[in-house]
Short mmCIF file of C-alpha atoms in Angstrom, two decimals:
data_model
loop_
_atom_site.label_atom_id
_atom_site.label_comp_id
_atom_site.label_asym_id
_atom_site.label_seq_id
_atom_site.Cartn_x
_atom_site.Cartn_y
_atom_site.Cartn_z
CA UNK R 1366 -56.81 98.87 -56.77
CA UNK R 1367 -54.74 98.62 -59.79
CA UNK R 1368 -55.03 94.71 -60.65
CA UNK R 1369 -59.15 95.75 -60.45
CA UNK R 1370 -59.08 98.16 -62.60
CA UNK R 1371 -57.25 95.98 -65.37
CA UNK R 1372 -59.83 93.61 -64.63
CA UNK R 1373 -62.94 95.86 -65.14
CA UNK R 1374 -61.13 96.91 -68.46
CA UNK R 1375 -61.03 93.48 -69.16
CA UNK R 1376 -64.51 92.67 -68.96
CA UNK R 1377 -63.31 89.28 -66.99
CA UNK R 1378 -62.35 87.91 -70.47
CA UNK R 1379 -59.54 85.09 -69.88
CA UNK R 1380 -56.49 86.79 -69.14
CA UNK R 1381 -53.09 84.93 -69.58
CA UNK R 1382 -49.87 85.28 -67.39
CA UNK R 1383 -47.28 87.41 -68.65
CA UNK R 1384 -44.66 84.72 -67.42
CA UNK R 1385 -45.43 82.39 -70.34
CA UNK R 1386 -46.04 79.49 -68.69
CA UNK R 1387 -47.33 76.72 -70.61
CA UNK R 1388 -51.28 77.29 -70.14
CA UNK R 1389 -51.75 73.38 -68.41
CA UNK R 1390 -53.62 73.62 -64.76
CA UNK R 1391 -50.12 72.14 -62.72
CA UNK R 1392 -47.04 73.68 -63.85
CA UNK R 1393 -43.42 73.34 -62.33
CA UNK R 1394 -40.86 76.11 -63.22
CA UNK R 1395 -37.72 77.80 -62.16
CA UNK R 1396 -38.82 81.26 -61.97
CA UNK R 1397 -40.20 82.94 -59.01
CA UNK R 1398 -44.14 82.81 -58.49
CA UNK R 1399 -46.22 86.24 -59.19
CA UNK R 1400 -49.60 85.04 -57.07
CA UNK R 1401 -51.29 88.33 -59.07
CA UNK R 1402 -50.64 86.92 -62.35
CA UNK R 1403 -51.87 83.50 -61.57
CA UNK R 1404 -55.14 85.62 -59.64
CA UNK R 1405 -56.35 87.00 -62.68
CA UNK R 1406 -56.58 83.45 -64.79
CA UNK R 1407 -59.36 82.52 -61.93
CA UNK R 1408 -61.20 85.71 -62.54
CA UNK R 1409 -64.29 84.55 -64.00
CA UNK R 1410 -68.06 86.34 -63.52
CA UNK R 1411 -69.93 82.75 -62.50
CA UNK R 1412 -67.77 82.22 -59.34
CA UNK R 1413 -68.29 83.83 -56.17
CA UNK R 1414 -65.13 82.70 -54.48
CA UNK R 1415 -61.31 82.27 -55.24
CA UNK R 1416 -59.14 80.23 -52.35
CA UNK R 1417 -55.39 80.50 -52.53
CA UNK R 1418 -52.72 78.96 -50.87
CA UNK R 1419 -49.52 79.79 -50.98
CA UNK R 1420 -46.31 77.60 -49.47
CA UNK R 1421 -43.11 79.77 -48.83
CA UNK R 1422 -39.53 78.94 -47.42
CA UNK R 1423 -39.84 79.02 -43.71
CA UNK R 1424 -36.46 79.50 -41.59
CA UNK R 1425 -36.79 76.63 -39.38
CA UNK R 1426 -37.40 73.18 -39.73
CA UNK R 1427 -37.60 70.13 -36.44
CA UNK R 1428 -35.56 72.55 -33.98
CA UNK R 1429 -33.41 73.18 -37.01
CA UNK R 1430 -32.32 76.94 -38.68
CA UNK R 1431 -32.86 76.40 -42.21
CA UNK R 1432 -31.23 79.12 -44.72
CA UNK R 1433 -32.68 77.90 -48.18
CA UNK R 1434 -34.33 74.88 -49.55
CA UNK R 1435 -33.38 73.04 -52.96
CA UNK R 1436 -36.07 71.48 -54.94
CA UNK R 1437 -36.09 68.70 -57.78
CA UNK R 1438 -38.42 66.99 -59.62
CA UNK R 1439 -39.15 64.65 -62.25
CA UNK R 1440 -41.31 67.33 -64.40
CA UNK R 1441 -43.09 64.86 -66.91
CA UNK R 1442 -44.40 63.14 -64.00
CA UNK R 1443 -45.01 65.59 -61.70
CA UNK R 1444 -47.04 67.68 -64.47
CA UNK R 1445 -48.99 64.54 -65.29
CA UNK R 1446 -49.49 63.68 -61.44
CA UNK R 1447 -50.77 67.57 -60.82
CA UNK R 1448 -52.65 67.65 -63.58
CA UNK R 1449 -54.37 64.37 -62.72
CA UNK R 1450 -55.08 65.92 -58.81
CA UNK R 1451 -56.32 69.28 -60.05
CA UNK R 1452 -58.92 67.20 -62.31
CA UNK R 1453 -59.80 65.17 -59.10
CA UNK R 1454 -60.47 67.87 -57.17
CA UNK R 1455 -62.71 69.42 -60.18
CA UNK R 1456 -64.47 66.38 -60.33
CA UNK R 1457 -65.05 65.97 -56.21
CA UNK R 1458 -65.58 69.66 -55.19
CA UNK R 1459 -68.04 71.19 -57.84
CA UNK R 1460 -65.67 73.58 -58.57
CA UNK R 1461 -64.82 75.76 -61.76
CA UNK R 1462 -61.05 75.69 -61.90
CA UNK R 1463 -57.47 75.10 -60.26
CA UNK R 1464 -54.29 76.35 -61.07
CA UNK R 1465 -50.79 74.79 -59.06
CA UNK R 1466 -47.66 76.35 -59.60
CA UNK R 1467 -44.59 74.32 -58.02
CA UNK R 1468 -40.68 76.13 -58.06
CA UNK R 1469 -37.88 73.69 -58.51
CA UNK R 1470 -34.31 75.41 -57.86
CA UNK R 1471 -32.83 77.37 -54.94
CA UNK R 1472 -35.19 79.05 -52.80
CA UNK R 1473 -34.45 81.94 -50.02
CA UNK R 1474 -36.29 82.51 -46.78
CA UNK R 1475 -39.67 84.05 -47.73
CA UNK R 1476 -40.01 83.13 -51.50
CA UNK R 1477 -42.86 80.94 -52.43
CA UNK R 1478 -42.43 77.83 -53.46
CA UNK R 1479 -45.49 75.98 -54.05
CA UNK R 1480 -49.35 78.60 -55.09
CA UNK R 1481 -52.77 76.97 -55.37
CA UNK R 1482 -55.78 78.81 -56.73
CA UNK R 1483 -59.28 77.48 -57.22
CA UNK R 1484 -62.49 79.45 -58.08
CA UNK R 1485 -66.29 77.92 -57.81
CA UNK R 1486 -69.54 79.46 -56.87
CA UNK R 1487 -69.02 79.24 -53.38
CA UNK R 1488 -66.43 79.54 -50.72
CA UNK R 1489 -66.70 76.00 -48.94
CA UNK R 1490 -66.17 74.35 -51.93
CA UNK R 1491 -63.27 76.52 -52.83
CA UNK R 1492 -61.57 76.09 -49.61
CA UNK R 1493 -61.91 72.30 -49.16
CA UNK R 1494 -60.66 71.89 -53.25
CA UNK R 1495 -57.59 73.49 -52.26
CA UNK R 1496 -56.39 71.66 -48.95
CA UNK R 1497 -56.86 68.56 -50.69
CA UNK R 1498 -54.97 69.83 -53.73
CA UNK R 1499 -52.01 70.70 -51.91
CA UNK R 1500 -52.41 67.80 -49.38
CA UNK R 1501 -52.08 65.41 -52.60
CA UNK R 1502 -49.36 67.51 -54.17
CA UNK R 1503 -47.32 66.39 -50.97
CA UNK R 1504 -47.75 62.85 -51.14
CA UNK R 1505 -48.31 61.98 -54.62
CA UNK R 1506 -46.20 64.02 -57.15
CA UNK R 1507 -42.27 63.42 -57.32
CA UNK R 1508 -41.15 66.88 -55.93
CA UNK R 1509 -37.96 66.72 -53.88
CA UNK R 1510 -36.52 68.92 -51.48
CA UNK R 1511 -33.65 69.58 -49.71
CA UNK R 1512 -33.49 71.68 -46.80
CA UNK R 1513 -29.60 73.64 -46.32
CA UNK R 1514 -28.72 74.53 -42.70
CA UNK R 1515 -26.96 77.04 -41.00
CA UNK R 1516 -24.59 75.10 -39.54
CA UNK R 1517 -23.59 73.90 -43.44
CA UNK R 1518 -25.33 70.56 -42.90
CA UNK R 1519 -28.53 69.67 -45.38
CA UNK R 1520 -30.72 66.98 -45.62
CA UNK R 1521 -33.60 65.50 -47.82
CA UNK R 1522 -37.38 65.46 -46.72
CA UNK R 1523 -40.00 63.06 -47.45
CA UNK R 1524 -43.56 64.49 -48.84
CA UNK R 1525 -41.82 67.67 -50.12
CA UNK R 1526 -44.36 68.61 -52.91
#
């Protein structure tokens, strides 16, 4: 695998996106997500485990055919919020690190709009930092979205984070 073979050349030293994202734990941005990129930051020879999750643009929504969302936030709050989540879930589920990218824009059937990663020394804790990461993402940080209809109609959602 190509992306394991940079690694091993790497010797697991920190490795930073090319996207130039500001290097904070919660970031929102306009551009689309690359999941590898944001992989490699968790890369780190003490953890056994990395847990993803990655939200994308579904087609339907409530019995409804959705053709593209539209997201908004308030950034400086939502970075602050994200940030303040990712350090709970450091704190509660012994893990090593998170990383939360959110989109805000236009977003087409299939692109991602919200990717979690987490690394520890062990799956359970991995898995159980990143559900409640994403599950606070939805209800606490001020993320908007807008779902756009076929039928031309759109409407916004509650908990869109």
């Amino acid at each position: 695998l190509l992306l394991g073979k940079y690694i091993k050349q790497r010797r697991y030293h920190r490795v930073y996106s090319t996207c130039n994202w500001r290097m904070t734990n919660f970031t929102i941005t306009s551009k689309p997500i690359v999941a590898a990129e944001l992989i490699i930051q968790l890369q780190d020879p003490d953890c056994g485990a990395i847990a993803t999750f990655s939200g994308t643009v579904r087609q339907h929504n409530d019995d409804r055919q959705v053709i593209q969302l539209h997201y908004q936030s308030y950034k400086t709050l939502a970075v602050k919020e994200g940030n303040k989540i990712l350090g709970e879930a450091k704190e509660q589920f012994n893990i090593v690190n998170a990383l939360c990218v959110h989109r805000v824009g236009d977003l087409n059937i299939g692109e991602t709009a919200v990717w979690i990663g987490v690394n520890a020394g062990h799956r359970d804790a991995a898995f159980d930092a990143c559900r409640y990461v994403i599950d606070e993402i939805k209800t606490r940080v001020p993320i908007w979205k807008k779902e756009i209809y076929v039928d031309g109609d759109s409407g916004w959602l509650e908990s869109a984070g």
